[in-house]
Amino acid sequence: MSTPESNRVALVTGGSGGIGRVVAERLARDGFAVAVQYAGNRAKAEETVAAINAVGGRALAVGGDVADEDAMGTAFDTVRSAFGGIDVVVNTAGIMILAPVETLDLADLDRMHRTNIRGTFVVNQQAARTVRSGGAVVNFSTSVVRTQLPTYGAYGAYVASKAAVEAMTLVLARELRGRDITVNAVAPGPTATPLFLQGKDEGTVDKFAKATPLERLGRPEDIAETVAFLAGPARWINGQVLYANGGLA
């Protein structure tokens, strides 16, 4: 039997800023107690927690490297001790380093894949061990996995890491057969976060916006709505990748 909405608990990795923060705040509005995971910026995580608590929600911050199994084990234990269990795990944590395959520094490849692949695996492993019946796991991929725009020529290593996330998602959904836990991934398109906008001139941003039939960039709120759907009412969607990109081809 599913846990009542008012007693549900979500852990959001990378929840201190960008899409992760908006996801944490969105789930809190749905009645979730929310754990905001951060890697290095505790102050920003505490800001997210304070914003949730200020409007009557329940939140706490938990630190640790998502690729460190001991740190994540401690984080999951902390959340369970504080809130009584975990129902939803949303793994937004990830890094993106752009360079053509020909010139990418292999140290950057290792660093990115450590967070995006190993980190997703560690978080999913902990989720598989702890998420309660009726719960959900939501991973993060990228629409660049399937887009064919020529401007994405430097995304090879990043796309490879996210393709691994998608494969992991589909397999874990099947591994959790019989436990009433869904596992899906969200694949955002270009989204107006500070990280995305950094270093781009107005013309470049406009090209990204016009690439979608809706002719705008995504907003973090658009992505958070998709996560909230998968974390709540979307019980018949499982083992899928949802492309939240405004129709980007």
PDB file of C-alpha atoms in Angstrom:
ATOM      1  CA  MET A   1       0.000   0.000   0.000  1.00  0.00           C
ATOM      2  CA  SER A   2       1.298   3.456  -0.870  1.00  0.00           C
ATOM      3  CA  THR A   3       2.283   5.848   1.882  1.00  0.00           C
ATOM      4  CA  PRO A   4      -0.205   8.741   2.340  1.00  0.00           C
ATOM      5  CA  GLU A   5       0.940  11.861   0.451  1.00  0.00           C
ATOM      6  CA  SER A   6       1.340  13.926   3.614  1.00  0.00           C
ATOM      7  CA  ASN A   7       3.775  11.354   5.037  1.00  0.00           C
ATOM      8  CA  ARG A   8       5.879  10.833   1.925  1.00  0.00           C
ATOM      9  CA  VAL A   9       9.584  11.606   1.888  1.00  0.00           C
ATOM     10  CA  ALA A  10      11.777  12.617  -1.062  1.00  0.00           C
ATOM     11  CA  LEU A  11      15.537  12.823  -1.367  1.00  0.00           C
ATOM     12  CA  VAL A  12      16.741  15.152  -4.135  1.00  0.00           C
ATOM     13  CA  THR A  13      20.409  14.990  -5.068  1.00  0.00           C
ATOM     14  CA  GLY A  14      21.871  18.188  -6.438  1.00  0.00           C
ATOM     15  CA  GLY A  15      19.023  19.966  -4.693  1.00  0.00           C
ATOM     16  CA  SER A  16      20.941  23.069  -3.657  1.00  0.00           C
ATOM     17  CA  GLY A  17      20.481  24.973  -6.923  1.00  0.00           C
ATOM     18  CA  GLY A  18      19.268  25.025 -10.519  1.00  0.00           C
ATOM     19  CA  ILE A  19      16.720  22.408 -11.501  1.00  0.00           C
ATOM     20  CA  GLY A  20      17.351  20.435  -8.313  1.00  0.00           C
ATOM     21  CA  ARG A  21      16.249  23.268  -6.059  1.00  0.00           C
ATOM     22  CA  VAL A  22      13.062  23.868  -8.032  1.00  0.00           C
ATOM     23  CA  VAL A  23      12.313  20.128  -7.924  1.00  0.00           C
ATOM     24  CA  ALA A  24      12.801  20.076  -4.146  1.00  0.00           C
ATOM     25  CA  GLU A  25      10.470  23.040  -3.681  1.00  0.00           C
ATOM     26  CA  ARG A  26       7.882  21.537  -6.041  1.00  0.00           C
ATOM     27  CA  LEU A  27       7.798  18.223  -4.186  1.00  0.00           C
ATOM     28  CA  ALA A  28       7.514  20.080  -0.887  1.00  0.00           C
ATOM     29  CA  ARG A  29       4.385  21.814  -2.208  1.00  0.00           C
ATOM     30  CA  ASP A  30       2.958  18.357  -2.881  1.00  0.00           C
ATOM     31  CA  GLY A  31       3.364  17.535   0.798  1.00  0.00           C
ATOM     32  CA  PHE A  32       6.660  15.670   0.702  1.00  0.00           C
ATOM     33  CA  ALA A  33       9.234  16.041   3.431  1.00  0.00           C
ATOM     34  CA  VAL A  34      12.334  16.791   1.362  1.00  0.00           C
ATOM     35  CA  ALA A  35      16.002  16.040   1.900  1.00  0.00           C
ATOM     36  CA  VAL A  36      18.208  18.385  -0.116  1.00  0.00           C
ATOM     37  CA  GLN A  37      21.505  16.725  -0.983  1.00  0.00           C
ATOM     38  CA  TYR A  38      24.551  18.834  -1.793  1.00  0.00           C
ATOM     39  CA  ALA A  39      28.163  18.035  -2.654  1.00  0.00           C
ATOM     40  CA  GLY A  40      30.055  21.154  -1.664  1.00  0.00           C
ATOM     41  CA  ASN A  41      27.804  24.164  -1.205  1.00  0.00           C
ATOM     42  CA  ARG A  42      26.106  23.676   2.120  1.00  0.00           C
ATOM     43  CA  ALA A  43      25.016  27.320   2.290  1.00  0.00           C
ATOM     44  CA  LYS A  44      22.940  27.030  -0.888  1.00  0.00           C
ATOM     45  CA  ALA A  45      21.401  23.780   0.315  1.00  0.00           C
ATOM     46  CA  GLU A  46      20.458  25.430   3.589  1.00  0.00           C
ATOM     47  CA  GLU A  47      18.855  28.275   1.612  1.00  0.00           C
ATOM     48  CA  THR A  48      16.655  25.746  -0.167  1.00  0.00           C
ATOM     49  CA  VAL A  49      15.766  24.114   3.149  1.00  0.00           C
ATOM     50  CA  ALA A  50      14.944  27.493   4.691  1.00  0.00           C
ATOM     51  CA  ALA A  51      12.724  28.421   1.734  1.00  0.00           C
ATOM     52  CA  ILE A  52      10.762  25.181   2.109  1.00  0.00           C
ATOM     53  CA  ASN A  53      10.441  25.449   5.868  1.00  0.00           C
ATOM     54  CA  ALA A  54       9.384  29.096   5.615  1.00  0.00           C
ATOM     55  CA  VAL A  55       6.183  28.138   3.810  1.00  0.00           C
ATOM     56  CA  GLY A  56       5.284  25.333   6.166  1.00  0.00           C
ATOM     57  CA  GLY A  57       7.186  22.468   4.555  1.00  0.00           C
ATOM     58  CA  ARG A  58       9.622  20.038   6.095  1.00  0.00           C
ATOM     59  CA  ALA A  59      13.166  19.850   4.813  1.00  0.00           C
ATOM     60  CA  LEU A  60      16.734  19.116   5.794  1.00  0.00           C
ATOM     61  CA  ALA A  61      20.115  19.252   4.076  1.00  0.00           C
ATOM     62  CA  VAL A  62      22.399  16.252   3.672  1.00  0.00           C
ATOM     63  CA  GLY A  63      25.907  16.414   2.252  1.00  0.00           C
ATOM     64  CA  GLY A  64      28.172  14.024   0.412  1.00  0.00           C
ATOM     65  CA  ASP A  65      29.611  13.038  -2.942  1.00  0.00           C
ATOM     66  CA  VAL A  66      27.020  11.042  -4.899  1.00  0.00           C
ATOM     67  CA  ALA A  67      29.776   8.756  -6.202  1.00  0.00           C
ATOM     68  CA  ASP A  68      30.936   7.870  -2.672  1.00  0.00           C
ATOM     69  CA  GLU A  69      28.954   4.875  -1.459  1.00  0.00           C
ATOM     70  CA  ASP A  70      29.796   5.483   2.200  1.00  0.00           C
ATOM     71  CA  ALA A  71      28.742   9.132   2.049  1.00  0.00           C
ATOM     72  CA  MET A  72      25.507   8.246   0.285  1.00  0.00           C
ATOM     73  CA  GLY A  73      24.804   5.423   2.716  1.00  0.00           C
ATOM     74  CA  THR A  74      25.130   7.923   5.539  1.00  0.00           C
ATOM     75  CA  ALA A  75      22.931  10.449   3.715  1.00  0.00           C
ATOM     76  CA  PHE A  76      20.165   7.906   3.150  1.00  0.00           C
ATOM     77  CA  ASP A  77      20.377   6.770   6.771  1.00  0.00           C
ATOM     78  CA  THR A  78      20.139  10.381   7.950  1.00  0.00           C
ATOM     79  CA  VAL A  79      16.993  10.958   5.920  1.00  0.00           C
ATOM     80  CA  ARG A  80      15.361   7.759   7.140  1.00  0.00           C
ATOM     81  CA  SER A  81      16.171   8.623  10.754  1.00  0.00           C
ATOM     82  CA  ALA A  82      14.807  12.152  10.403  1.00  0.00           C
ATOM     83  CA  PHE A  83      11.639  11.409   8.434  1.00  0.00           C
ATOM     84  CA  GLY A  84      10.950   7.720   9.004  1.00  0.00           C
ATOM     85  CA  GLY A  85      11.683   6.394   5.513  1.00  0.00           C
ATOM     86  CA  ILE A  86      12.177   7.336   1.868  1.00  0.00           C
ATOM     87  CA  ASP A  87       9.544   7.147  -0.858  1.00  0.00           C
ATOM     88  CA  VAL A  88      11.051   9.063  -3.762  1.00  0.00           C
ATOM     89  CA  VAL A  89      14.642   9.557  -4.882  1.00  0.00           C
ATOM     90  CA  VAL A  90      15.347  12.171  -7.558  1.00  0.00           C
ATOM     91  CA  ASN A  91      18.910  12.182  -8.847  1.00  0.00           C
ATOM     92  CA  THR A  92      19.542  15.546 -10.494  1.00  0.00           C
ATOM     93  CA  ALA A  93      23.236  15.652  -9.572  1.00  0.00           C
ATOM     94  CA  GLY A  94      25.520  15.712 -12.576  1.00  0.00           C
ATOM     95  CA  ILE A  95      28.280  17.629 -14.326  1.00  0.00           C
ATOM     96  CA  MET A  96      28.813  18.570 -17.965  1.00  0.00           C
ATOM     97  CA  ILE A  97      32.191  19.121 -19.599  1.00  0.00           C
ATOM     98  CA  LEU A  98      32.082  19.943 -23.293  1.00  0.00           C
ATOM     99  CA  ALA A  99      34.790  19.188 -25.844  1.00  0.00           C
ATOM    100  CA  PRO A 100      35.032  17.234 -29.079  1.00  0.00           C
ATOM    101  CA  VAL A 101      35.931  13.578 -28.696  1.00  0.00           C
ATOM    102  CA  GLU A 102      39.214  14.296 -30.483  1.00  0.00           C
ATOM    103  CA  THR A 103      40.423  16.812 -27.888  1.00  0.00           C
ATOM    104  CA  LEU A 104      38.643  15.962 -24.626  1.00  0.00           C
ATOM    105  CA  ASP A 105      41.048  15.625 -21.706  1.00  0.00           C
ATOM    106  CA  LEU A 106      40.625  12.083 -20.402  1.00  0.00           C
ATOM    107  CA  ALA A 107      40.855  13.350 -16.827  1.00  0.00           C
ATOM    108  CA  ASP A 108      37.710  15.365 -17.551  1.00  0.00           C
ATOM    109  CA  LEU A 109      36.102  12.251 -19.016  1.00  0.00           C
ATOM    110  CA  ASP A 110      36.854  10.329 -15.826  1.00  0.00           C
ATOM    111  CA  ARG A 111      35.584  13.156 -13.604  1.00  0.00           C
ATOM    112  CA  MET A 112      32.344  13.520 -15.509  1.00  0.00           C
ATOM    113  CA  HIS A 113      31.672   9.821 -15.695  1.00  0.00           C
ATOM    114  CA  ARG A 114      32.444   9.407 -12.000  1.00  0.00           C
ATOM    115  CA  THR A 115      29.611  11.769 -11.120  1.00  0.00           C
ATOM    116  CA  ASN A 116      27.169  10.989 -13.911  1.00  0.00           C
ATOM    117  CA  ILE A 117      27.552   7.217 -14.157  1.00  0.00           C
ATOM    118  CA  ARG A 118      29.035   5.997 -10.879  1.00  0.00           C
ATOM    119  CA  GLY A 119      27.102   8.649  -8.950  1.00  0.00           C
ATOM    120  CA  THR A 120      23.817   7.600 -10.530  1.00  0.00           C
ATOM    121  CA  PHE A 121      24.633   3.947  -9.865  1.00  0.00           C
ATOM    122  CA  VAL A 122      25.460   4.593  -6.190  1.00  0.00           C
ATOM    123  CA  VAL A 123      22.301   6.656  -5.644  1.00  0.00           C
ATOM    124  CA  ASN A 124      20.166   4.077  -7.456  1.00  0.00           C
ATOM    125  CA  GLN A 125      21.740   1.268  -5.442  1.00  0.00           C
ATOM    126  CA  GLN A 126      20.854   3.025  -2.203  1.00  0.00           C
ATOM    127  CA  ALA A 127      17.376   3.764  -3.535  1.00  0.00           C
ATOM    128  CA  ALA A 128      16.834   0.119  -4.455  1.00  0.00           C
ATOM    129  CA  ARG A 129      17.712  -0.835  -0.887  1.00  0.00           C
ATOM    130  CA  THR A 130      15.577   1.752   0.878  1.00  0.00           C
ATOM    131  CA  VAL A 131      12.643   3.159  -1.136  1.00  0.00           C
ATOM    132  CA  ARG A 132       9.288   2.049   0.244  1.00  0.00           C
ATOM    133  CA  SER A 133       6.532   0.318  -1.683  1.00  0.00           C
ATOM    134  CA  GLY A 134       4.565   2.796  -3.766  1.00  0.00           C
ATOM    135  CA  GLY A 135       7.681   4.876  -4.302  1.00  0.00           C
ATOM    136  CA  ALA A 136       9.610   6.158  -7.294  1.00  0.00           C
ATOM    137  CA  VAL A 137      13.135   6.708  -8.526  1.00  0.00           C
ATOM    138  CA  VAL A 138      13.686   9.518 -11.033  1.00  0.00           C
ATOM    139  CA  ASN A 139      17.027   9.835 -12.795  1.00  0.00           C
ATOM    140  CA  PHE A 140      18.205  12.623 -15.085  1.00  0.00           C
ATOM    141  CA  SER A 141      19.354  12.190 -18.660  1.00  0.00           C
ATOM    142  CA  THR A 142      19.425  14.823 -21.403  1.00  0.00           C
ATOM    143  CA  SER A 143      17.570  15.363 -24.664  1.00  0.00           C
ATOM    144  CA  VAL A 144      20.965  15.651 -26.333  1.00  0.00           C
ATOM    145  CA  VAL A 145      21.048  11.837 -26.327  1.00  0.00           C
ATOM    146  CA  ARG A 146      18.665  11.904 -29.284  1.00  0.00           C
ATOM    147  CA  THR A 147      18.949  15.405 -30.787  1.00  0.00           C
ATOM    148  CA  GLN A 148      20.708  15.930 -34.098  1.00  0.00           C
ATOM    149  CA  LEU A 149      21.535  19.628 -34.006  1.00  0.00           C
ATOM    150  CA  PRO A 150      25.011  20.434 -35.388  1.00  0.00           C
ATOM    151  CA  THR A 151      25.685  22.705 -32.404  1.00  0.00           C
ATOM    152  CA  TYR A 152      25.922  19.619 -30.181  1.00  0.00           C
ATOM    153  CA  GLY A 153      29.231  18.472 -31.628  1.00  0.00           C
ATOM    154  CA  ALA A 154      31.121  18.812 -28.333  1.00  0.00           C
ATOM    155  CA  TYR A 155      28.726  16.720 -26.260  1.00  0.00           C
ATOM    156  CA  GLY A 156      30.061  13.234 -27.036  1.00  0.00           C
ATOM    157  CA  ALA A 157      31.394  12.272 -23.610  1.00  0.00           C
ATOM    158  CA  TYR A 158      28.508  13.903 -21.765  1.00  0.00           C
ATOM    159  CA  VAL A 159      25.953  12.137 -23.957  1.00  0.00           C
ATOM    160  CA  ALA A 160      27.746   8.840 -23.379  1.00  0.00           C
ATOM    161  CA  SER A 161      27.400   9.286 -19.627  1.00  0.00           C
ATOM    162  CA  LYS A 162      23.703  10.096 -19.903  1.00  0.00           C
ATOM    163  CA  ALA A 163      23.048   7.194 -22.266  1.00  0.00           C
ATOM    164  CA  ALA A 164      24.425   5.014 -19.479  1.00  0.00           C
ATOM    165  CA  VAL A 165      21.947   6.608 -17.079  1.00  0.00           C
ATOM    166  CA  GLU A 166      19.080   5.735 -19.404  1.00  0.00           C
ATOM    167  CA  ALA A 167      20.234   2.111 -19.680  1.00  0.00           C
ATOM    168  CA  MET A 168      20.596   1.877 -15.903  1.00  0.00           C
ATOM    169  CA  THR A 169      17.089   3.276 -15.458  1.00  0.00           C
ATOM    170  CA  LEU A 170      15.467   0.712 -17.716  1.00  0.00           C
ATOM    171  CA  VAL A 171      17.263  -2.207 -16.079  1.00  0.00           C
ATOM    172  CA  LEU A 172      16.549  -1.105 -12.498  1.00  0.00           C
ATOM    173  CA  ALA A 173      12.842  -0.761 -13.282  1.00  0.00           C
ATOM    174  CA  ARG A 174      12.833  -4.443 -14.147  1.00  0.00           C
ATOM    175  CA  GLU A 175      15.003  -5.471 -11.210  1.00  0.00           C
ATOM    176  CA  LEU A 176      12.434  -3.976  -8.833  1.00  0.00           C
ATOM    177  CA  ARG A 177       9.635  -6.143 -10.199  1.00  0.00           C
ATOM    178  CA  GLY A 178       6.993  -6.915  -7.581  1.00  0.00           C
ATOM    179  CA  ARG A 179       7.926  -4.062  -5.219  1.00  0.00           C
ATOM    180  CA  ASP A 180       5.584  -1.373  -6.615  1.00  0.00           C
ATOM    181  CA  ILE A 181       8.463   1.050  -7.228  1.00  0.00           C
ATOM    182  CA  THR A 182       8.719   2.900 -10.527  1.00  0.00           C
ATOM    183  CA  VAL A 183      12.029   3.902 -12.077  1.00  0.00           C
ATOM    184  CA  ASN A 184      12.100   6.508 -14.836  1.00  0.00           C
ATOM    185  CA  ALA A 185      14.336   9.210 -16.240  1.00  0.00           C
ATOM    186  CA  VAL A 186      13.666  12.786 -17.268  1.00  0.00           C
ATOM    187  CA  ALA A 187      15.607  14.143 -20.245  1.00  0.00           C
ATOM    188  CA  PRO A 188      15.423  17.947 -20.294  1.00  0.00           C
ATOM    189  CA  GLY A 189      16.113  20.046 -23.341  1.00  0.00           C
ATOM    190  CA  PRO A 190      17.764  23.485 -23.158  1.00  0.00           C
ATOM    191  CA  THR A 191      16.598  24.943 -19.857  1.00  0.00           C
ATOM    192  CA  ALA A 192      17.087  28.485 -18.590  1.00  0.00           C
ATOM    193  CA  THR A 193      19.292  27.828 -15.600  1.00  0.00           C
ATOM    194  CA  PRO A 194      22.301  29.985 -14.649  1.00  0.00           C
ATOM    195  CA  LEU A 195      24.599  27.117 -15.676  1.00  0.00           C
ATOM    196  CA  PHE A 196      23.041  26.868 -19.143  1.00  0.00           C
ATOM    197  CA  LEU A 197      23.008  30.621 -19.740  1.00  0.00           C
ATOM    198  CA  GLN A 198      26.564  31.182 -18.520  1.00  0.00           C
ATOM    199  CA  GLY A 199      28.914  32.196 -21.337  1.00  0.00           C
ATOM    200  CA  LYS A 200      26.225  32.309 -24.038  1.00  0.00           C
ATOM    201  CA  ASP A 201      25.438  35.497 -25.919  1.00  0.00           C
ATOM    202  CA  GLU A 202      21.876  36.546 -26.708  1.00  0.00           C
ATOM    203  CA  GLY A 203      22.037  35.221 -30.242  1.00  0.00           C
ATOM    204  CA  THR A 204      23.103  31.762 -29.109  1.00  0.00           C
ATOM    205  CA  VAL A 205      20.394  31.601 -26.485  1.00  0.00           C
ATOM    206  CA  ASP A 206      17.818  32.710 -29.057  1.00  0.00           C
ATOM    207  CA  LYS A 207      18.884  29.915 -31.438  1.00  0.00           C
ATOM    208  CA  PHE A 208      18.352  27.334 -28.700  1.00  0.00           C
ATOM    209  CA  ALA A 209      14.947  28.823 -27.898  1.00  0.00           C
ATOM    210  CA  LYS A 210      13.806  28.859 -31.529  1.00  0.00           C
ATOM    211  CA  ALA A 211      14.876  25.222 -32.005  1.00  0.00           C
ATOM    212  CA  THR A 212      11.719  24.027 -30.232  1.00  0.00           C
ATOM    213  CA  PRO A 213       8.212  24.297 -31.717  1.00  0.00           C
ATOM    214  CA  LEU A 214       7.200  26.242 -28.604  1.00  0.00           C
ATOM    215  CA  GLU A 215       9.993  28.736 -29.405  1.00  0.00           C
ATOM    216  CA  ARG A 216      11.293  29.222 -25.899  1.00  0.00           C
ATOM    217  CA  LEU A 217      13.760  27.698 -23.499  1.00  0.00           C
ATOM    218  CA  GLY A 218      12.500  25.329 -20.882  1.00  0.00           C
ATOM    219  CA  ARG A 219      12.122  26.634 -17.361  1.00  0.00           C
ATOM    220  CA  PRO A 220      13.230  24.726 -14.264  1.00  0.00           C
ATOM    221  CA  GLU A 221       9.547  24.712 -13.282  1.00  0.00           C
ATOM    222  CA  ASP A 222       8.722  22.782 -16.471  1.00  0.00           C
ATOM    223  CA  ILE A 223      11.161  20.055 -15.490  1.00  0.00           C
ATOM    224  CA  ALA A 224       9.973  20.035 -11.887  1.00  0.00           C
ATOM    225  CA  GLU A 225       6.392  19.431 -13.034  1.00  0.00           C
ATOM    226  CA  THR A 226       7.547  16.377 -14.963  1.00  0.00           C
ATOM    227  CA  VAL A 227       9.370  15.056 -11.897  1.00  0.00           C
ATOM    228  CA  ALA A 228       6.338  15.683  -9.692  1.00  0.00           C
ATOM    229  CA  PHE A 229       4.212  13.696 -12.140  1.00  0.00           C
ATOM    230  CA  LEU A 230       6.586  10.734 -12.002  1.00  0.00           C
ATOM    231  CA  ALA A 231       6.955  11.007  -8.240  1.00  0.00           C
ATOM    232  CA  GLY A 232       3.223  11.101  -7.616  1.00  0.00           C
ATOM    233  CA  PRO A 233       0.329  10.121  -9.882  1.00  0.00           C
ATOM    234  CA  ALA A 234       2.280   8.456 -12.709  1.00  0.00           C
ATOM    235  CA  ARG A 235       2.106   4.918 -11.332  1.00  0.00           C
ATOM    236  CA  TRP A 236       1.684   3.285 -14.741  1.00  0.00           C
ATOM    237  CA  ILE A 237       4.772   4.887 -16.259  1.00  0.00           C
ATOM    238  CA  ASN A 238       7.786   2.710 -15.531  1.00  0.00           C
ATOM    239  CA  GLY A 239      11.126   2.065 -17.182  1.00  0.00           C
ATOM    240  CA  GLN A 240      10.733   5.090 -19.462  1.00  0.00           C
ATOM    241  CA  VAL A 241      12.648   8.210 -20.460  1.00  0.00           C
ATOM    242  CA  LEU A 242      10.449  11.324 -20.637  1.00  0.00           C
ATOM    243  CA  TYR A 243      11.813  14.001 -22.944  1.00  0.00           C
ATOM    244  CA  ALA A 244      10.835  17.307 -21.354  1.00  0.00           C
ATOM    245  CA  ASN A 245      12.047  19.556 -24.145  1.00  0.00           C
ATOM    246  CA  GLY A 246       9.157  21.383 -25.778  1.00  0.00           C
ATOM    247  CA  GLY A 247       9.285  19.176 -28.870  1.00  0.00           C
ATOM    248  CA  LEU A 248      12.992  19.518 -29.670  1.00  0.00           C
ATOM    249  CA  ALA A 249      13.814  17.014 -32.425  1.00  0.00           C
TER     250      ALA A 249
END
